Amino acid sequence: MEKKINERKSLLREAEKMNRQPRPRRQHSVFSGILTKIIIILILIMIMLGGGYFFFTKKLQPQKETNVLVVQNQLSYCQELVTLKYRYSDILSIKKTIALSKSFSIIKYTGIIRIGIEDITLSDIKVYNDGKSVKITLPEVSVLGNDITSQEVFDESHSIFVPITLDDVFVEIERSKQATLEELLDEGIMNEARESAKKVVQQIMLSAGFEEVIVV
C-alpha cells in the first residue's frame, strides 16, 4: 500500500516539474512565418525585375537599333545633300599692255555655287519614345562646289607681243569666282543652307513615319 502511495507522489512531483518548465512562445513562430513570407515576396520581385530587364534589353533594344537603321537608310538616299544652289554671272575684262602693244578680252561666264552637307550619313541619330520620335544632329554644312557652267568671249584683240593666254583667263575667272563666294559667305549663305538642310531632313523623317522629328 505504501509503495503505491509513494509511486503516486513521485508521479505528482514529475507532473509539477513539467508544469513549471516555460512553454515555447507562439510569437516566435508567428515572426518566423512573416519573415518567410517576406523572403518569398522579395525573391518573386527579383524574378520579375530580372524578367523585365531581359525583356527591355533583348526585345526593345533591337527595335531601337532597327529604327536607327531605318533612319540611316532613308538618309543614305541623299548622301550628299545639296540644300542651296546659287547661280551667278560676271563679265571680265582682261587687258595687257607693253609699250605700244595692247591685248584685251571681254569674257562673260556663268557659275553655280552648291552648298550643303557632304555626307549626311554621318549625322548623329537618336530614336526614342518607342520609335515614334527621332532627334538628328546634322554635320556642318560646307561649300560642295563652285563651278563654271558656261563661258563666252564677247570681244577681243590680241597682239603677238602681249598675248592673252588660257592661263590668264583661268586666273581671272578663278579670282572672280572666289570674290563672289566670299561675298555670299559674308551675307550668311551658310546659315541659310543649314536651315534648308534641317527642313529637308525633317520632311524625309516625317515621310518615314516618325511622329516627332527634331533636327539640329
XYZ file of N, CA, C and O in Angstrom, residues 37-186:
600
model
N 7.539 34.740 -45.380
C 6.709 35.325 -46.450
C 7.424 36.506 -47.110
O 7.367 36.681 -48.331
N 8.080 37.343 -46.278
C 8.797 38.498 -46.825
C 9.906 38.039 -47.766
O 10.105 38.612 -48.848
N 10.633 37.015 -47.363
C 11.721 36.497 -48.196
C 11.180 35.991 -49.532
O 11.736 36.250 -50.603
N 10.045 35.276 -49.460
C 9.438 34.752 -50.694
C 9.016 35.889 -51.621
O 9.238 35.845 -52.834
N 8.422 36.963 -51.026
C 7.980 38.114 -51.834
C 9.180 38.788 -52.494
O 9.140 39.157 -53.678
N 10.282 38.957 -51.723
C 11.476 39.574 -52.294
C 12.038 38.758 -53.446
O 12.485 39.305 -54.461
N 12.021 37.456 -53.308
C 12.515 36.577 -54.377
C 11.657 36.738 -55.629
O 12.168 36.828 -56.759
N 10.323 36.809 -55.435
C 9.424 36.986 -56.576
C 9.662 38.323 -57.269
O 9.641 38.419 -58.504
N 9.897 39.386 -56.454
C 10.159 40.705 -57.034
C 11.444 40.675 -57.857
O 11.515 41.237 -58.957
N 12.482 40.023 -57.330
C 13.744 39.922 -58.052
C 13.560 39.177 -59.371
O 14.136 39.548 -60.398
N 12.740 38.130 -59.346
C 12.484 37.373 -60.571
C 11.772 38.240 -61.597
O 12.098 38.247 -62.797
N 10.780 39.034 -61.121
C 10.034 39.911 -62.025
C 10.926 41.001 -62.614
O 10.861 41.303 -63.804
N 11.779 41.580 -61.747
C 12.698 42.616 -62.240
C 13.681 42.042 -63.259
O 13.999 42.679 -64.260
N 14.157 40.840 -62.962
C 15.072 40.199 -63.896
C 14.407 39.926 -65.234
O 14.990 40.128 -66.296
N 13.145 39.477 -65.175
C 12.409 39.250 -66.409
C 12.173 40.524 -67.171
O 12.267 40.566 -68.408
N 11.864 41.618 -66.460
C 11.655 42.911 -67.113
C 12.916 43.413 -67.773
O 12.888 43.938 -68.891
N 14.037 43.272 -67.071
C 15.313 43.700 -67.645
C 15.626 42.920 -68.920
O 16.056 43.482 -69.925
N 15.370 41.626 -68.876
C 15.613 40.787 -70.054
C 14.746 41.232 -71.218
O 15.191 41.316 -72.358
N 13.478 41.568 -70.906
C 12.548 41.979 -71.961
C 13.004 43.265 -72.624
O 13.059 43.373 -73.851
N 13.360 44.260 -71.808
C 13.728 45.556 -72.360
C 15.048 45.498 -73.108
O 15.233 46.166 -74.114
N 15.994 44.706 -72.591
C 17.307 44.655 -73.243
C 17.285 43.778 -74.491
O 17.937 44.085 -75.477
N 16.521 42.703 -74.449
C 16.520 41.763 -75.571
C 15.454 42.066 -76.603
O 15.607 41.734 -77.769
N 14.371 42.684 -76.186
C 13.267 42.946 -77.102
C 13.261 44.372 -77.632
O 13.165 44.595 -78.829
N 13.348 45.355 -76.721
C 13.216 46.736 -77.141
C 14.493 47.282 -77.768
O 14.432 48.074 -78.691
N 15.656 46.873 -77.265
C 16.905 47.393 -77.795
C 17.078 47.078 -79.283
O 17.425 47.955 -80.061
N 16.822 45.836 -79.712
C 16.897 45.582 -81.147
C 15.930 46.437 -81.945
O 16.224 46.838 -83.061
N 14.759 46.740 -81.349
C 13.798 47.578 -82.044
C 14.364 48.978 -82.261
O 14.224 49.574 -83.332
N 15.033 49.524 -81.207
C 15.639 50.843 -81.334
C 16.744 50.825 -82.390
O 16.869 51.737 -83.194
N 17.544 49.763 -82.358
C 18.612 49.663 -83.337
C 18.038 49.580 -84.747
O 18.570 50.169 -85.691
N 16.917 48.860 -84.895
C 16.269 48.753 -86.192
C 15.785 50.117 -86.664
O 15.932 50.481 -87.828
N 15.206 50.897 -85.743
C 14.731 52.228 -86.104
C 15.867 53.132 -86.548
O 15.715 53.922 -87.480
N 16.999 53.040 -85.863
C 18.163 53.838 -86.261
C 18.619 53.444 -87.659
O 18.954 54.300 -88.488
N 18.610 52.149 -87.958
C 18.994 51.688 -89.287
C 18.030 52.194 -90.348
O 18.438 52.514 -91.468
N 16.743 52.277 -89.991
C 15.750 52.827 -90.923
C 16.090 54.273 -91.258
O 16.043 54.692 -92.419
N 16.428 55.049 -90.227
C 16.784 56.452 -90.440
C 18.026 56.555 -91.323
O 18.070 57.337 -92.280
N 19.056 55.769 -90.993
C 20.285 55.809 -91.776
C 20.022 55.413 -93.229
O 20.604 55.990 -94.154
N 19.125 54.448 -93.426
C 18.798 54.018 -94.783
C 18.102 55.130 -95.559
O 18.382 55.352 -96.743
N 17.187 55.839 -94.882
C 16.497 56.947 -95.535
C 17.478 58.058 -95.922
O 17.395 58.624 -97.008
N 18.411 58.359 -95.028
C 19.370 59.429 -95.296
C 20.388 59.041 -96.364
O 20.925 59.901 -97.061
N 20.633 57.730 -96.484
C 21.643 57.286 -97.446
C 21.221 57.553 -98.889
O 22.055 57.583 -99.792
N 19.910 57.736 -99.132
C 19.456 58.028 -100.483
C 19.955 59.394 -100.971
O 19.989 59.649 -102.171
N 20.276 60.266 -100.034
C 20.793 61.589 -100.416
C 22.080 61.841 -99.648
O 22.182 62.765 -98.860
N 23.075 60.969 -99.856
C 24.303 61.019 -99.072
C 24.944 62.398 -99.124
O 25.330 62.959 -98.107
N 25.044 62.970 -100.337
C 25.486 64.358 -100.454
C 24.229 65.203 -100.595
O 23.540 65.153 -101.610
N 23.934 65.972 -99.560
C 22.705 66.746 -99.536
C 23.000 68.198 -99.904
O 23.579 68.949 -99.125
N 22.606 68.578 -101.112
C 22.761 69.967 -101.564
C 21.486 70.711 -101.190
O 20.403 70.399 -101.673
N 21.612 71.684 -100.324
C 20.430 72.392 -99.835
C 20.316 73.812 -100.382
O 19.294 74.470 -100.184
N 21.361 74.284 -101.064
C 21.295 75.626 -101.626
C 22.173 75.702 -102.873
O 23.321 75.268 -102.864
N 21.591 76.227 -103.948
C 22.330 76.470 -105.184
C 22.203 77.948 -105.543
O 21.103 78.502 -105.521
N 23.335 78.541 -105.861
C 23.334 79.959 -106.224
C 23.988 80.106 -107.595
O 25.167 79.802 -107.774
N 23.200 80.557 -108.576
C 23.707 80.780 -109.936
C 24.078 82.255 -110.088
O 23.337 83.133 -109.642
N 25.182 82.492 -110.739
C 25.638 83.875 -110.903
C 26.369 84.027 -112.240
O 26.823 83.047 -112.843
N 26.450 85.272 -112.674
C 27.159 85.592 -113.923
C 28.053 86.804 -113.686
O 27.763 87.647 -112.835
N 29.108 86.880 -114.472
C 30.013 88.016 -114.354
C 30.681 88.258 -115.710
O 30.804 87.336 -116.531
N 31.083 89.503 -115.919
C 31.782 89.869 -117.149
C 33.179 90.351 -116.766
O 33.337 91.259 -115.925
N 34.174 89.754 -117.378
C 35.563 90.085 -117.068
C 36.210 90.790 -118.253
O 35.989 90.409 -119.412
N 37.007 91.761 -117.918
C 37.790 92.460 -118.946
C 39.266 92.245 -118.630
O 39.778 92.710 -117.606
N 39.918 91.501 -119.500
C 41.328 91.166 -119.296
C 42.155 91.996 -120.279
O 41.957 91.909 -121.499
N 43.086 92.768 -119.724
C 43.900 93.646 -120.570
C 45.384 93.448 -120.282
O 45.776 93.208 -119.139
N 46.178 93.577 -121.352
C 47.638 93.530 -121.241
C 48.227 94.607 -122.147
O 47.789 94.773 -123.299
N 49.220 95.304 -121.587
C 49.863 96.374 -122.376
C 51.368 96.357 -122.152
O 51.838 96.302 -121.011
N 52.124 96.373 -123.238
C 53.577 96.508 -123.200
C 53.951 97.515 -124.288
O 53.752 97.245 -125.486
N 54.460 98.653 -123.807
C 54.810 99.742 -124.751
C 53.592 100.110 -125.583
O 52.561 100.464 -125.035
N 53.726 99.980 -126.874
C 52.603 100.339 -127.743
C 51.717 99.144 -128.105
O 50.741 99.303 -128.842
N 52.063 97.969 -127.594
C 51.283 96.761 -127.912
C 50.226 96.527 -126.831
O 50.510 96.602 -125.628
N 49.026 96.241 -127.297
C 47.911 96.016 -126.366
C 47.112 94.773 -126.786
O 46.952 94.501 -127.977
N 46.608 94.121 -125.772
C 45.695 92.996 -125.995
C 44.591 93.060 -124.940
O 44.827 93.494 -123.801
N 43.385 92.626 -125.333
C 42.301 92.581 -124.344
C 41.295 91.494 -124.733
O 41.171 91.131 -125.922
N 40.581 91.025 -123.723
C 39.491 90.064 -123.920
C 38.355 90.426 -122.975
O 38.590 90.727 -121.789
N 37.151 90.404 -123.503
C 35.959 90.613 -122.675
C 35.201 89.284 -122.639
O 34.732 88.808 -123.688
N 35.113 88.719 -121.445
C 34.558 87.368 -121.294
C 33.383 87.386 -120.316
O 33.462 88.006 -119.250
N 32.333 86.724 -120.698
C 31.196 86.523 -119.791
C 31.146 85.045 -119.406
O 31.242 84.173 -120.272
N 30.997 84.814 -118.128
C 30.892 83.420 -117.679
C 29.740 83.284 -116.676
O 29.312 84.258 -116.049
N 29.249 82.084 -116.554
C 28.178 81.761 -115.602
C 28.665 80.638 -114.704
O 29.276 79.669 -115.184
N 28.409 80.777 -113.425
C 28.831 79.755 -112.459
C 27.688 79.356 -111.530
O 26.634 79.998 -111.500
N 27.914 78.300 -110.795
C 26.933 77.843 -109.814
C 27.664 77.400 -108.543
O 28.652 76.654 -108.617
N 27.202 77.900 -107.422
C 27.763 77.533 -106.119
C 26.793 76.574 -105.445
O 25.588 76.865 -105.334
N 27.304 75.436 -104.997
C 26.485 74.436 -104.311
C 26.940 74.346 -102.850
O 28.121 74.136 -102.578
N 25.991 74.482 -101.937
C 26.294 74.412 -100.503
C 25.358 73.392 -99.853
O 24.168 73.339 -100.169
N 25.915 72.593 -98.968
C 25.106 71.583 -98.286
C 25.960 70.721 -97.381
O 26.996 71.155 -96.874
N 25.531 69.478 -97.195
C 26.223 68.530 -96.320
C 26.883 67.461 -97.184
O 26.217 66.797 -97.983
N 28.179 67.317 -97.021
C 28.938 66.407 -97.881
C 28.530 64.952 -97.674
O 28.384 64.202 -98.642
N 28.353 64.525 -96.429
C 27.953 63.140 -96.141
C 26.951 63.149 -94.995
O 27.323 63.173 -93.825
N 25.686 63.129 -95.320
C 24.638 63.245 -94.308
C 24.506 61.971 -93.470
O 23.912 61.978 -92.390
N 25.083 60.857 -93.944
C 25.027 59.621 -93.157
C 25.887 59.705 -91.895
O 25.817 58.825 -91.037
N 26.691 60.766 -91.781
C 27.488 60.963 -90.564
C 26.692 61.653 -89.468
O 27.233 61.983 -88.412
N 25.410 61.870 -89.692
C 24.546 62.505 -88.687
C 24.442 61.635 -87.443
O 24.495 60.395 -87.509
N 24.283 62.283 -86.293
C 24.062 61.568 -85.032
C 22.553 61.365 -84.872
O 21.779 62.327 -84.902
N 22.129 60.102 -84.696
C 20.705 59.757 -84.692
C 20.329 59.142 -83.347
O 20.995 58.222 -82.865
N 19.254 59.648 -82.754
C 18.728 59.094 -81.507
C 17.223 58.885 -81.656
O 16.487 59.838 -81.894
N 16.807 57.618 -81.514
C 15.389 57.267 -81.607
C 14.865 56.999 -80.201
O 15.512 56.306 -79.415
N 13.720 57.549 -79.865
C 13.147 57.371 -78.530
C 11.627 57.387 -78.616
O 11.061 57.416 -79.723
N 10.990 57.344 -77.437
C 9.522 57.333 -77.367
C 8.947 56.156 -78.154
O 8.018 56.310 -78.956
N 9.526 54.956 -77.908
C 9.075 53.719 -78.563
C 9.115 53.821 -80.086
O 8.228 53.310 -80.785
N 10.121 54.492 -80.592
C 10.281 54.576 -82.034
C 9.408 55.610 -82.710
O 9.398 55.696 -83.946
N 8.707 56.425 -81.937
C 7.826 57.438 -82.528
C 8.548 58.768 -82.762
O 8.094 59.580 -83.558
N 9.647 58.980 -82.050
C 10.357 60.260 -82.128
C 11.822 60.027 -82.506
O 12.388 58.980 -82.195
N 12.402 61.010 -83.170
C 13.803 60.909 -83.564
C 14.438 62.294 -83.473
O 13.812 63.308 -83.778
N 15.696 62.307 -83.009
C 16.477 63.539 -82.965
C 17.730 63.325 -83.800
O 18.467 62.370 -83.595
N 17.963 64.228 -84.742
C 19.093 64.100 -85.660
C 19.959 65.343 -85.556
O 19.473 66.470 -85.713
N 21.240 65.117 -85.274
C 22.205 66.209 -85.260
C 23.015 66.141 -86.545
O 23.755 65.181 -86.777
N 22.858 67.139 -87.389
C 23.482 67.123 -88.704
C 24.951 67.534 -88.637
O 25.339 68.315 -87.769
N 25.768 67.041 -89.579
C 27.141 67.551 -89.704
C 27.106 69.009 -90.180
O 26.066 69.521 -90.579
N 28.260 69.657 -90.158
C 28.334 71.040 -90.596
C 28.137 71.133 -92.115
O 28.517 70.223 -92.862
N 27.530 72.227 -92.550
C 27.395 72.466 -93.989
C 28.717 73.003 -94.523
O 29.529 73.565 -93.780
N 28.926 72.811 -95.808
C 30.169 73.268 -96.433
C 29.898 73.600 -97.900
O 28.835 73.281 -98.445
N 30.867 74.237 -98.534
C 30.766 74.535 -99.957
C 31.123 73.270 -100.736
O 32.248 72.770 -100.659
N 30.157 72.747 -101.462
C 30.361 71.498 -102.188
C 30.898 71.717 -103.597
O 31.440 70.799 -104.207
N 30.726 72.927 -104.104
C 31.246 73.201 -105.443
C 31.037 74.656 -105.836
O 30.107 75.311 -105.366
N 31.936 75.140 -106.685
C 31.823 76.475 -107.269
C 32.339 76.341 -108.698
O 33.528 76.518 -108.969
N 31.428 75.982 -109.593
C 31.830 75.534 -110.919
C 31.321 76.476 -112.014
O 30.267 77.112 -111.871
N 32.064 76.498 -113.126
C 31.671 77.264 -114.302
C 30.746 76.400 -115.162
O 31.060 75.257 -115.492
N 29.602 76.964 -115.511
C 28.657 76.227 -116.355
C 28.683 76.690 -117.812
O 28.296 75.943 -118.712
N 29.115 77.928 -118.023
C 29.229 78.417 -119.405
C 30.235 79.565 -119.463
O 30.483 80.235 -118.453
N 30.777 79.763 -120.660
C 31.784 80.815 -120.841
C 31.706 81.319 -122.289
O 31.580 80.522 -123.216
N 31.775 82.635 -122.455
C 31.609 83.213 -123.783
C 32.511 84.436 -123.919
O 32.582 85.272 -123.018
N 33.174 84.576 -125.078
C 34.028 85.725 -125.366
C 33.223 86.727 -126.184
O 32.740 86.418 -127.283
N 33.070 87.935 -125.649
C 32.315 88.973 -126.348
C 33.174 89.738 -127.344
O 32.752 90.050 -128.464
N 34.362 90.076 -126.900
C 35.239 90.872 -127.761
C 36.676 90.610 -127.347
O 36.953 90.310 -126.183
N 37.568 90.738 -128.337
C 38.966 90.522 -128.020
C 39.847 91.125 -129.102
O 39.445 91.283 -130.260
N 41.033 91.451 -128.663
C 42.044 91.964 -129.589
C 43.400 91.522 -129.062
O 43.746 91.795 -127.906
N 44.114 90.824 -129.896
C 45.376 90.235 -129.449
C 46.554 90.764 -130.254
O 46.493 90.925 -131.476
N 47.601 91.003 -129.509
C 48.870 91.365 -130.133
C 49.837 90.213 -129.931
O 49.868 89.588 -128.866
N 50.616 89.949 -130.969
C 51.569 88.835 -130.852
C 52.645 89.137 -129.818
O 53.332 88.236 -129.327
N 52.797 90.406 -129.460
C 53.826 90.789 -128.485
C 53.327 90.669 -127.028
O 54.134 90.483 -126.129
N 52.022 90.764 -126.836
C 51.444 90.626 -125.488
C 50.206 89.711 -125.556
O 49.063 90.176 -125.472
N 50.431 88.456 -125.777
C 49.276 87.549 -125.918
C 48.554 87.325 -124.587
O 49.147 87.367 -123.514
N 47.267 87.109 -124.674
C 46.450 86.700 -123.511
C 46.241 85.195 -123.611
O 45.596 84.699 -124.551
N 46.803 84.495 -122.696
C 46.774 83.026 -122.741
C 45.563 82.471 -122.006
O 44.853 83.185 -121.274
N 45.359 81.173 -122.165
C 44.269 80.493 -121.435
C 44.515 80.532 -119.929
O 43.567 80.616 -119.147
N 45.791 80.489 -119.563
C 46.106 80.578 -118.129
C 45.702 81.930 -117.569
O 45.218 82.028 -116.434
N 45.896 82.982 -118.357
C 45.475 84.316 -117.914
C 43.966 84.357 -117.682
O 43.483 84.922 -116.695
N 43.221 83.777 -118.608
C 41.758 83.744 -118.486
C 41.351 82.924 -117.269
O 40.469 83.328 -116.490
N 42.005 81.783 -117.090
C 41.668 80.903 -115.955
C 41.903 81.609 -114.624
O 41.075 81.548 -113.711
N 43.034 82.318 -114.497
C 43.358 83.015 -113.246
C 42.323 84.078 -112.932
O 41.859 84.222 -111.785
N 41.923 84.841 -113.929
C 40.951 85.915 -113.713
C 39.575 85.353 -113.344
O 38.884 85.902 -112.473
N 39.187 84.280 -113.979
C 37.886 83.670 -113.653
C 37.898 83.111 -112.234
O 36.938 83.290 -111.473
N 38.986 82.439 -111.857
C 39.079 81.897 -110.503
C 39.037 83.007 -109.459
O 38.408 82.876 -108.407
N 39.697 84.127 -109.761
C 39.679 85.258 -108.842
C 38.255 85.817 -108.688
O 37.805 86.141 -107.590
N 37.535 85.894 -109.793
C 36.157 86.393 -109.758
C 35.234 85.422 -109.013
O 34.371 85.839 -108.241
N 35.430 84.144 -109.260
C 34.620 83.123 -108.575
C 34.802 83.217 -107.059
O 33.824 83.170 -106.285
N 36.033 83.329 -106.613
C 36.323 83.390 -105.184
C 35.737 84.655 -104.559
O 35.216 84.626 -103.436
N 35.786 85.764 -105.289
C 35.229 87.009 -104.776
C 33.708 86.891 -104.606
O 33.137 87.371 -103.613
N 33.054 86.239 -105.564
C 31.601 86.039 -105.460
C 31.252 85.161 -104.272
O 30.310 85.449 -103.518
N 32.023 84.089 -104.069
C 31.768 83.187 -102.949
C 31.963 83.897 -101.612
O 31.132 83.753 -100.693
N 33.029 84.647 -101.481
C 33.284 85.351 -100.223
C 32.188 86.366 -99.916
O 31.808 86.559 -98.755
N 31.669 86.986 -100.946
C 30.567 87.935 -100.751
C 29.320 87.223 -100.218
O 28.646 87.722 -99.310
N 29.039 86.055 -100.757
C 27.882 85.279 -100.289
C 28.077 84.782 -98.860
O 27.137 84.756 -98.064
N 29.301 84.381 -98.533
C 29.583 83.924 -97.170
C 29.374 85.051 -96.170
O 28.849 84.834 -95.071
N 29.767 86.252 -96.543
C 29.570 87.407 -95.662
C 28.087 87.707 -95.457
O 27.690 88.241 -94.418
